[in-house]
Coordinates of C-alpha atoms in Angstrom, one line a residue:
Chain A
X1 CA 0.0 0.0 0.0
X2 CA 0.9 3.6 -0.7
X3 CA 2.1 5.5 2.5
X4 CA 2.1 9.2 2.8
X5 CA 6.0 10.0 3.1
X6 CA 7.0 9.6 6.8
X7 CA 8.9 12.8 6.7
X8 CA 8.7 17.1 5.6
X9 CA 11.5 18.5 3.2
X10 CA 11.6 21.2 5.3
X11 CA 15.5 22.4 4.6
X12 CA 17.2 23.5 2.2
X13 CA 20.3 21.9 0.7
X14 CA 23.8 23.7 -0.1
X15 CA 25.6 23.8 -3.2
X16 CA 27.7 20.9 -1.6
X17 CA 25.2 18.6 -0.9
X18 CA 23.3 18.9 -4.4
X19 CA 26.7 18.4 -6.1
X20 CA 27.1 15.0 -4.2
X21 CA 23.4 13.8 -4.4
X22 CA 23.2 14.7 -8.3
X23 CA 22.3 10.9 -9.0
X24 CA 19.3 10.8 -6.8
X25 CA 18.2 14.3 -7.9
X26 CA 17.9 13.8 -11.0
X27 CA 15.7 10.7 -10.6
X28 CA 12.1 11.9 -11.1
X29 CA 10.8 10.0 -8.3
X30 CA 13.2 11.4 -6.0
X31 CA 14.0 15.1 -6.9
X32 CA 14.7 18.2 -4.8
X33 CA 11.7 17.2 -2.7
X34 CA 12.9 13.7 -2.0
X35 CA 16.8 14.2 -1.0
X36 CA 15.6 17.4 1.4
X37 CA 13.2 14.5 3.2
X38 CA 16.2 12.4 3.2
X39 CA 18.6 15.1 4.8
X40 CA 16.0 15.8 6.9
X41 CA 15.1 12.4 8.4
X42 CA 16.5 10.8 11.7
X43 CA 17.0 7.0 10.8
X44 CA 18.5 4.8 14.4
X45 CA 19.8 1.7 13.2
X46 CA 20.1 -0.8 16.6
X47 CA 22.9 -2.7 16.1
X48 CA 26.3 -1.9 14.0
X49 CA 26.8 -5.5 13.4
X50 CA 25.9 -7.9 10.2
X51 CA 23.0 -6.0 9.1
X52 CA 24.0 -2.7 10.6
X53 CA 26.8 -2.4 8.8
X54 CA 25.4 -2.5 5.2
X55 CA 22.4 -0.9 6.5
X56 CA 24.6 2.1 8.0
X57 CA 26.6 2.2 5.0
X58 CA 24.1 2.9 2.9
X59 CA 22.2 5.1 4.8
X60 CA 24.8 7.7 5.3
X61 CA 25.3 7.4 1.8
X62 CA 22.1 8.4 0.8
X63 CA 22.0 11.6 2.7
X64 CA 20.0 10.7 5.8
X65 CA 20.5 13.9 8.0
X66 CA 20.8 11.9 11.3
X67 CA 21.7 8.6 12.3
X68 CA 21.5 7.1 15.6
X69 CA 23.8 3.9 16.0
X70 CA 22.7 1.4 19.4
X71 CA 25.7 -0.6 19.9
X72 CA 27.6 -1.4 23.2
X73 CA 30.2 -4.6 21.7
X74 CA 33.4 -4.1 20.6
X75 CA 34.8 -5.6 17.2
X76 CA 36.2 -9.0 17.3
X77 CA 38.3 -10.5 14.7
X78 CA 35.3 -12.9 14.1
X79 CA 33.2 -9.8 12.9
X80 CA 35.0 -8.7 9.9
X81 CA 33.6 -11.9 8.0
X82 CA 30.3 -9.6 7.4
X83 CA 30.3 -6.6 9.6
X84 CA 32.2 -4.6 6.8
X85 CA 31.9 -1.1 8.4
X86 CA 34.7 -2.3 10.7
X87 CA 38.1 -2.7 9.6
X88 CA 41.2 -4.8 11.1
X89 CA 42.3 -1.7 12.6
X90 CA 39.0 -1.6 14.8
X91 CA 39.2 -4.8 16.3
X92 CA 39.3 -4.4 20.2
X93 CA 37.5 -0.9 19.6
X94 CA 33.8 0.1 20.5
X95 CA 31.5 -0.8 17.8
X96 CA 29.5 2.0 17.6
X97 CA 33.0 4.6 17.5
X98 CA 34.4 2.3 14.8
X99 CA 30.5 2.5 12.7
X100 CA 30.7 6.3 13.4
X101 CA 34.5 6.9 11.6
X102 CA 33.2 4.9 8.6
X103 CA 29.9 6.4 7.9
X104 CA 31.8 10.4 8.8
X105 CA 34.3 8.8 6.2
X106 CA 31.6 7.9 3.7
X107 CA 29.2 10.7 4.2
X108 CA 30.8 13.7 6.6
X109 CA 27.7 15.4 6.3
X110 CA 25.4 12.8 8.0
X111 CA 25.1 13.6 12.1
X112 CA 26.0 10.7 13.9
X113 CA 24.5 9.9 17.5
X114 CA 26.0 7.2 19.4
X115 CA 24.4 5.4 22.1
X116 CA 26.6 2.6 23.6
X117 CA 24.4 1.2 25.7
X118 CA 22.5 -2.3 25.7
X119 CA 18.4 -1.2 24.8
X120 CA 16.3 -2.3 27.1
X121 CA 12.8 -1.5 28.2
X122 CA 14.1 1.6 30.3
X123 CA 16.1 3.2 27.8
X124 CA 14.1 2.4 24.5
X125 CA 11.0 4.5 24.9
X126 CA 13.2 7.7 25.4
X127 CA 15.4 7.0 22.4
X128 CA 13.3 5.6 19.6
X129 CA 10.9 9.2 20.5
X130 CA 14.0 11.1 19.1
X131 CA 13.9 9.2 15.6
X132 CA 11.3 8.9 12.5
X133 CA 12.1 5.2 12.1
X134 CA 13.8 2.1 12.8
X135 CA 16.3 -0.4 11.4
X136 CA 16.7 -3.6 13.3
X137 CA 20.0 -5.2 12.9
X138 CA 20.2 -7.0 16.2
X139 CA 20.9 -10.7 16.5
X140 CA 18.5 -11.7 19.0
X141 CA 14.6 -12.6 19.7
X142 CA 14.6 -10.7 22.7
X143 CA 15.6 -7.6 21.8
X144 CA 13.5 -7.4 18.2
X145 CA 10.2 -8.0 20.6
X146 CA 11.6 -5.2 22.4
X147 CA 11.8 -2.9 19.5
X148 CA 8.6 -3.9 17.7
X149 CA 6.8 -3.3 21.3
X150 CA 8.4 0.0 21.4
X151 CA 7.4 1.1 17.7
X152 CA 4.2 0.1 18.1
X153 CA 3.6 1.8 21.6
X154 CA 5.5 5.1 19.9
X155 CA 3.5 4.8 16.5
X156 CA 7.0 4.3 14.8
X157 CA 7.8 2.4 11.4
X158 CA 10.1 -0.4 12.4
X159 CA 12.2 -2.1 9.1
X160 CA 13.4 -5.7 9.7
X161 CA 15.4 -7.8 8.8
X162 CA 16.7 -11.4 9.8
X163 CA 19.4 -13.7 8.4
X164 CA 20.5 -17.3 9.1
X165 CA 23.3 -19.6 7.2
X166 CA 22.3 -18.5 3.4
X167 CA 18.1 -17.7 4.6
X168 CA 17.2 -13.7 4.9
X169 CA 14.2 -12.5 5.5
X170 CA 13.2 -8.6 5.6
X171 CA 9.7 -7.0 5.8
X172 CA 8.4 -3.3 7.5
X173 CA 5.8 -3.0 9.9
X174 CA 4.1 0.0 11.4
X175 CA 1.0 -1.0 13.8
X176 CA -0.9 2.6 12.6
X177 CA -0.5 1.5 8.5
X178 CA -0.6 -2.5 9.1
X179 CA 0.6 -5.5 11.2
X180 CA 3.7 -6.0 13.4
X181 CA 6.1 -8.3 14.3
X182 CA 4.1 -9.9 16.1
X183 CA 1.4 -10.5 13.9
X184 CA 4.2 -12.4 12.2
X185 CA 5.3 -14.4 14.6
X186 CA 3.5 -14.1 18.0
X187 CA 5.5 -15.7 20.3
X188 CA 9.5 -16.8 19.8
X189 CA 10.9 -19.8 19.9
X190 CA 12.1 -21.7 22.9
X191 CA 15.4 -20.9 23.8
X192 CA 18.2 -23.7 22.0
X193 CA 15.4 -24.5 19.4
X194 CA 16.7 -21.5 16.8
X195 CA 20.4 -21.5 17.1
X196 CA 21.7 -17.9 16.6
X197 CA 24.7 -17.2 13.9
X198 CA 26.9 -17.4 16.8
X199 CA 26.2 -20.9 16.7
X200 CA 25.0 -21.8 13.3
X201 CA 26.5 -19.4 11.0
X202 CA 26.0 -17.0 8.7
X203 CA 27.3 -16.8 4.8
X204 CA 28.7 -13.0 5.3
X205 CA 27.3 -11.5 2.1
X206 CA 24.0 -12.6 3.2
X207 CA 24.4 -9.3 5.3
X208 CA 23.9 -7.1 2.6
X209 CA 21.6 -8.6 0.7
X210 CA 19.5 -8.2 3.2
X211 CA 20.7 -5.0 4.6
X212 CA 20.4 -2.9 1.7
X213 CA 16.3 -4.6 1.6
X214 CA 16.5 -2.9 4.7
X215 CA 17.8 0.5 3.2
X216 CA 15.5 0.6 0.6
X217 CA 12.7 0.2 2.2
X218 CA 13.9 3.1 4.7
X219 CA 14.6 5.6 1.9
X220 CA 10.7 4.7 0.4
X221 CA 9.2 5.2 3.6
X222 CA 11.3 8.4 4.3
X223 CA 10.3 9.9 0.9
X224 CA 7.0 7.9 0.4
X225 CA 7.3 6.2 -3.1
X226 CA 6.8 3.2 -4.2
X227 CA 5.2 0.2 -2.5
X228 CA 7.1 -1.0 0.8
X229 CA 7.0 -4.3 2.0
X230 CA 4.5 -3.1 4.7
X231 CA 2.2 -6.3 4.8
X232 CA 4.7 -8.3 3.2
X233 CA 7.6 -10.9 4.0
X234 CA 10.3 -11.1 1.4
X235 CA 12.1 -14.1 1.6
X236 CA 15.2 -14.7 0.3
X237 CA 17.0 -18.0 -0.3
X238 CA 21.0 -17.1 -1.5
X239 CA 21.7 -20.9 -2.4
X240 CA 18.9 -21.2 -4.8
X241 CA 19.0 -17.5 -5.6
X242 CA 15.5 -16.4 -5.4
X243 CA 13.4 -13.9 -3.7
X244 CA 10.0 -14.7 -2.6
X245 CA 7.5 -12.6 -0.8
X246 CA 4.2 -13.7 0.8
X247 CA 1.3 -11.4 2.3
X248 CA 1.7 -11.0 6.0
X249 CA -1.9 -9.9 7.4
X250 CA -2.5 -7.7 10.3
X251 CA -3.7 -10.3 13.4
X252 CA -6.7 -9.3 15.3
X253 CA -5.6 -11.1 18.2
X254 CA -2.0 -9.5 17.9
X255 CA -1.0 -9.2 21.7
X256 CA 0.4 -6.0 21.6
X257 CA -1.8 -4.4 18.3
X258 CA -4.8 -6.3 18.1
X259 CA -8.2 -5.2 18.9
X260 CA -7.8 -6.0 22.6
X261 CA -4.3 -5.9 23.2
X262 CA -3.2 -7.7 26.2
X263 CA 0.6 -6.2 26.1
X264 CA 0.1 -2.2 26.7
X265 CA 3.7 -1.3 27.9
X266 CA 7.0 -3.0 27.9
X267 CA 7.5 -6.3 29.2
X268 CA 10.4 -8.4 30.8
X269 CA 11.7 -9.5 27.0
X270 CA 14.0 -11.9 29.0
X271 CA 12.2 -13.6 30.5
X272 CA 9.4 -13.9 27.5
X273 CA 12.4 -15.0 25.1
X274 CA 14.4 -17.0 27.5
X275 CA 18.2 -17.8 26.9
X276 CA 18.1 -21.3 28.0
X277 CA 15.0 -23.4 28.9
X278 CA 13.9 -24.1 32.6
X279 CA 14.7 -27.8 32.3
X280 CA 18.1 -26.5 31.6
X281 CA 18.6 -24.0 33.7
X282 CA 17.5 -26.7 36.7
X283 CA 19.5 -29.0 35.4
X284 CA 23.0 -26.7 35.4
X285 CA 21.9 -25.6 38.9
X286 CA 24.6 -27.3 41.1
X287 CA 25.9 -29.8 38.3
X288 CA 28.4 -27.0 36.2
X289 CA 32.0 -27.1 36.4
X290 CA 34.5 -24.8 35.6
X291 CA 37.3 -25.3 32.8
X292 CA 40.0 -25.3 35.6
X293 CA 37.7 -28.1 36.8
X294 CA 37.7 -29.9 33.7
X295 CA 41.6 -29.3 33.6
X296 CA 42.3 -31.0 36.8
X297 CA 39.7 -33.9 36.2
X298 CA 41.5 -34.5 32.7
X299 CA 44.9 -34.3 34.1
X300 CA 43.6 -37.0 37.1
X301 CA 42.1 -39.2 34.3
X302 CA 45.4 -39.8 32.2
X303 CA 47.3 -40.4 35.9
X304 CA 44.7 -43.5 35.9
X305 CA 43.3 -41.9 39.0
X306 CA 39.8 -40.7 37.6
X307 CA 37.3 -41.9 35.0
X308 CA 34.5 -40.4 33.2
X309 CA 33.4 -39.5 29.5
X310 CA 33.8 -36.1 28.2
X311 CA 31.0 -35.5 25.2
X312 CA 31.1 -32.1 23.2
X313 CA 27.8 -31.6 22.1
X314 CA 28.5 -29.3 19.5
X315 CA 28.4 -29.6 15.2
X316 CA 31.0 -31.4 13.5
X317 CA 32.5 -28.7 11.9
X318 CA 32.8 -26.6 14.8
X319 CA 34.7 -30.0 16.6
X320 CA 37.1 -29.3 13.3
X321 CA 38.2 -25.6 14.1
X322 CA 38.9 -26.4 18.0
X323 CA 38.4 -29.1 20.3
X324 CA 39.2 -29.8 24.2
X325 CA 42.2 -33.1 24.0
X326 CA 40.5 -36.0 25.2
X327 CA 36.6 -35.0 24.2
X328 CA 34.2 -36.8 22.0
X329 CA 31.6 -35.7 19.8
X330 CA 28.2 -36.0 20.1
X331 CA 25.6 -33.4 18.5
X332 CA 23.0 -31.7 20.6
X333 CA 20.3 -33.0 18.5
X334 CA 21.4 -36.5 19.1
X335 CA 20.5 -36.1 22.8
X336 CA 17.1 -34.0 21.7
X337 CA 16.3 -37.0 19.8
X338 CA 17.0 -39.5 22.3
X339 CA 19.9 -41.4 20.2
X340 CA 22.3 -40.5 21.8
X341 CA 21.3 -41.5 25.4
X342 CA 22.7 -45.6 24.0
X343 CA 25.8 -44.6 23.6
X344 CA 26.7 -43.0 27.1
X345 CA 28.2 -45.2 29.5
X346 CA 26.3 -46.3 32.7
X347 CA 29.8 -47.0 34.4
X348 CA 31.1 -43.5 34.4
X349 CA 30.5 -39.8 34.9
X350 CA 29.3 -38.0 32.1
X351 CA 30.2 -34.5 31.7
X352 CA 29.5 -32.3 28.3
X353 CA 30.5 -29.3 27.0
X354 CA 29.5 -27.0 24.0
X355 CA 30.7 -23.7 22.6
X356 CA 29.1 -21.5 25.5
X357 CA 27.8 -23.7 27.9
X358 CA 24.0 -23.4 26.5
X359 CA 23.7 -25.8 24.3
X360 CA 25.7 -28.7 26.7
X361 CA 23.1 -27.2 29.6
X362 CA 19.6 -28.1 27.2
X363 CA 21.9 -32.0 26.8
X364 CA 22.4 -32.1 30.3
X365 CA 18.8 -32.3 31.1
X366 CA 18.0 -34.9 28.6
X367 CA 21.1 -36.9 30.4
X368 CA 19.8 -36.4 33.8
X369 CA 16.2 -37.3 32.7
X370 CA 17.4 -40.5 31.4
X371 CA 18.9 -41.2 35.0
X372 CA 22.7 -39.8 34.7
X373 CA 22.3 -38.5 37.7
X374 CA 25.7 -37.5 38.4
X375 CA 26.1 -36.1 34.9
X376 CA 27.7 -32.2 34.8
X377 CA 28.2 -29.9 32.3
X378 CA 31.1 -27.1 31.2
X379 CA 30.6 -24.0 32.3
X380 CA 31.6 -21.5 29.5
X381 CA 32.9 -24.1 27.2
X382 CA 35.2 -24.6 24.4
X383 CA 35.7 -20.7 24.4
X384 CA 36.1 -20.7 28.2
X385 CA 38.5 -23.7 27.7
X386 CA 40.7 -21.7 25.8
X387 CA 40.6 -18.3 26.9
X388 CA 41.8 -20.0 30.3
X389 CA 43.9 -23.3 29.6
X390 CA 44.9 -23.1 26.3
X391 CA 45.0 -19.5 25.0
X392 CA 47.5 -20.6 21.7
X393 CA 44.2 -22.2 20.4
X394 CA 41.6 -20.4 17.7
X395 CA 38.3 -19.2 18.8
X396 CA 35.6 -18.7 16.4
Chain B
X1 CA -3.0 -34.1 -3.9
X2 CA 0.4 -33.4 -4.9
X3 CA 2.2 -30.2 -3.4
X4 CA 5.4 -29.3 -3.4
X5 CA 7.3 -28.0 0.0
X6 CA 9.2 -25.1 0.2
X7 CA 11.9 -26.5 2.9
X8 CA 13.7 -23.5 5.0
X9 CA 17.9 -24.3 5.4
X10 CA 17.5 -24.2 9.3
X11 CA 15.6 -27.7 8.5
X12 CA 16.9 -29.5 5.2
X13 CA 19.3 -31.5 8.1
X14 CA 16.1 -33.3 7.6
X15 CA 15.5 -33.7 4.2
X16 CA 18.8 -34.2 2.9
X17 CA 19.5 -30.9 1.9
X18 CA 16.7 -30.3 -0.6
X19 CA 15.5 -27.3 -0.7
X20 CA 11.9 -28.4 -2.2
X21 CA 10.7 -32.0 -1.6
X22 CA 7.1 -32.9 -3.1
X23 CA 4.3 -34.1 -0.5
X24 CA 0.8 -35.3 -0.9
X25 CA -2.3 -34.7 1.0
X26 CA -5.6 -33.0 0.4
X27 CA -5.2 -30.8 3.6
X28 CA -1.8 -29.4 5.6
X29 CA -2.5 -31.9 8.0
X30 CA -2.4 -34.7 5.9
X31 CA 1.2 -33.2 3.9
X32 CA 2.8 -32.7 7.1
X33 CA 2.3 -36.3 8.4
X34 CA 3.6 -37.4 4.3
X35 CA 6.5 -35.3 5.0
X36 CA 7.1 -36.8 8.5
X37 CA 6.9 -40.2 6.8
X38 CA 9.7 -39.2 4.6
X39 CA 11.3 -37.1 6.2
X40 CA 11.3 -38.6 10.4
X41 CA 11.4 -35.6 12.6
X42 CA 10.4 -32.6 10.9
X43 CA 6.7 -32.6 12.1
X44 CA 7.7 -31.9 15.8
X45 CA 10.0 -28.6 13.9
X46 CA 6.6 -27.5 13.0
X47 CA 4.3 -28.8 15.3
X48 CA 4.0 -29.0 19.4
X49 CA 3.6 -31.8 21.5
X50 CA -0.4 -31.1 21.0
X51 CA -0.5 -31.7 17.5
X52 CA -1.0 -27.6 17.1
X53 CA 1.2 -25.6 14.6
X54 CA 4.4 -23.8 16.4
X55 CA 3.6 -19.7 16.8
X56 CA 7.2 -18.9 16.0
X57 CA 6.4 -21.0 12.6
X58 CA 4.6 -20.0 9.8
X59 CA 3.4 -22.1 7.1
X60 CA 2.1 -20.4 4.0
X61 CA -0.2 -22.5 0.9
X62 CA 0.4 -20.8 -2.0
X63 CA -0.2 -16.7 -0.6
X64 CA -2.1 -17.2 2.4
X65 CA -0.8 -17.9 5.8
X66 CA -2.4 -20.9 7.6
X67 CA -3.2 -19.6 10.4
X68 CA -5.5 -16.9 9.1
X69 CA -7.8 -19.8 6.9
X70 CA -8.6 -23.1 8.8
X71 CA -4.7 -24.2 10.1
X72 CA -4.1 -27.3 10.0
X73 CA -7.3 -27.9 8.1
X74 CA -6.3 -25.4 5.1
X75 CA -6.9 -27.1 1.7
X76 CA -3.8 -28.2 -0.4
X77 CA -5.0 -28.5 -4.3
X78 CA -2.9 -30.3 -6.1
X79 CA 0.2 -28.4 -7.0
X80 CA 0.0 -25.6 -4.1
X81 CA 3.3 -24.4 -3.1
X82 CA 3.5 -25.1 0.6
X83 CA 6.3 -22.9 2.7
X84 CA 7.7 -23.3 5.7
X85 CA 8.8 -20.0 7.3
X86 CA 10.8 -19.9 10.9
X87 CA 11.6 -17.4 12.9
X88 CA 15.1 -16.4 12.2
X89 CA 16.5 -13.6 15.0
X90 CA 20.4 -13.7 13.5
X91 CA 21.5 -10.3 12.3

């Protein structure tokens, strides 16, 4: 549907910026009018990672006047894969500071506000009220419930987007014009049933297809041409190359923008998202050792004084980039799916491990279910392991 | 009625990597049990322990999401395009 565009032309451009935005001024569609809505529009983009980064890019690029950047990490190595508005020379610096030198670099005209802190439910009203819309780039259910809550409680246009392995998925949604996030998907998933791209990857390029969805939409919305993908899902699949979009209808039972909406402030996002399950949770309480732990149980085994099976629960490929001496591998899904609960030994103590320590906590219930009573998991896992023990090994 | 299956990567671990697999049935209920009998495992992706479709899953016929015409019960004519859309939150 056509929207009316979300923002006035109210200011006037200098002989500088008409010179630089020649391309889009001369583009019928766009004009005079369209560039001075651009310049004069306040975009926050929460998150500089993956999608943030092309998003960001893009946006200063195009002359938004003001963008706001969320961001409180700092740039690892592991970043640069996709987040490609950092540079080596960031790595160790704050995100946002690092997203802010790029898009001056790019664009020295745009105002840049940074905000390094995490959003939660009592900072986000006050922030998204400073901005005429959106961009999502976060990583994580909880927080894009948070925002979607927030848009739709401040009447703001909120533009996602959402990527996993070679999948992206992007669509807008303003309560006032059409449905929400959450007439997409109402609820989220348990925790450990979506793995994140922390844990199951992303293909890095994936980032801006998706991303630059993301920036399109903005600019249409800012100026208010064409059709947006208000109402819409685009789906896009990178291994079979195609694009595919399918209606998305506004719910009348939406929670939060439904005809009798249940949610009518911010909630505990949390807690309604989870980051591990309660069977989990209970069964790491009291049974989770540390990696110095692990090292002196190890170290006991191979003097013959100690016995017990040490299972990483992770994929096979991340068993290929780093592994703790002595481990064996046994996917997570093997223990959701019950097969792997034949191959444990009765005899000995089991204790697992994963990446983080999630994944081997959602195992370890299914183990102590089945009666491994003793049964312990890793706290901090692989990464802890070798942050602590042995450092010369490669994270990921 | 023949359909084919729109399969999302986060679960082609089940269907050997195939990003489309054809399943019959004359409603959704009937192609997600086909596809379970092919593919063991990927009904409980898409439904809960009662038999009801997942909230953070959406499965489209064709244009129309299921859960907005009869859910489970949504007709399949032979050669609807069925897809299988998950909640993603990686960014």
């Amino acid at each position: 549907m056509s929207l009316p565009p979300l923002v006035e032309p109210n200011v006037e451009l200098s002989v500088d910026e008409v010179r630089r935005y020649s391309r889009h001024l001369i583009i019928p569609d766009v004009g005079m009018a369209g560039q001075k809505r651009l310049n004069h529009a306040k975009v926050l983009c929460v998150g500089a990672g993956g999608l943030g980064s092309p998003a960001l890019m893009y946006l200063a690029a195009a002359g938004v006047g003001t963008l706001g950047i969320v961001e409180f990490d700092v740039v690892d190595e592991s970043n640069l894969q996709r987040q490609i508005i950092h540079g080596q020379s960031d790595i160790g610096r704050s995100k946002a500071e690092s997203a802010r030198d790029t898009v001056n670099q790019i664009n020295p005209l745009v105002t840049v506000n940074l905000h390094e802190e995490r959003l939660d439910s009592s900072n986000v009203m006050d922030l998204f009220a400073q901005y005429d819309l959106i961009v999502d780039g976060t990583d994580n259910f909880a927080t894009r419930y948070l925002v979607n809550d927030a848009c739709v409680l401040l009447g703001k246009p909120y533009v996602w987007g959402s990527i996993y392995r070679f999948d992206g998925q992007a669509s807008v949604f303003w309560a006032e014009h059409g449905p929400c996030y959450r007439c997409l998907y109402p609820e989220p998933p348990p925790p450990g049933m979506v793995p994140s791209c922390a844990e199951g990857g992303v293909l890095g390029v994936l980032c801006a297809s998706i991303g630059s969805i993301q920036v399109t939409e903005a600019i249409k919305l800012i100026t208010g041409i064409g059709e947006t993908l208000l109402g819409k899902l685009m789906i896009y699949d990178a291994l079979d190359m195609n694009y595919r979009k399918v209606r998305i209808r506004k719910d009348p039972e939406c929670a939060v923008c439904g005809e009798h909406p249940t949610v009518t402030e911010l909630i505990d996002y949390e807690a309604f998202c989870g980051t591990i399950s309660d069977e989990a949770a209970e069964a790491a309480k009291d049974s989770t050792i540390s990696v110095v732990d692990l090292k002196r149980l190890l170290d006991a085994r191979d003097r013959g004084e100690d016995d017990f099976v040490l299972i990483d629960v992770r994929e096979p490929n991340e068993y290929e980039i780093v592994s703790i001496p002595g481990s064996v591998l046994i996917p997570k899904g093997q223990f959701l799916d019950g097969s792997a609960l034949a191959l444990l030994p009765h005899e000995k103590r089991v204790i697992l491990h994963c990446k983080l320590g999630g994944r081997s906590a959602e195992a370890l219930a299914v183990v102590k279910g089945a009666g491994f009573g003793d049964a312990v998991h890793v706290g901090g896992g692989v990464l802890a392991w070798v942050n602590q023990i042995e450092p010369e090994k490669p994270t990921y | 009625m023949s359909t084919t299956v729109r399969i999302p990567t986060i679960l082609r671990t089940y269907t050997n990597g195939e990003a489309e697999v054809a399943a019959a049935g004359a409603n959704l209920q009937e192609v997600i049990n086909d596809l379970e009998a092919n593919y063991p495992g990927i009904a409980a992706r898409v439904l809960d322990d009662s038999g009801q479709l997942r909230r953070f899953v959406n499965i489209y016929v064709n244009d129309d999401d299921v859960r907005f015409i009869d859910g489970l019960a949504s007709a399949t004519a032979d050669g609807a395009q069925i897809s299988i859309i998950p909640a993603v939150a990686g960014g």
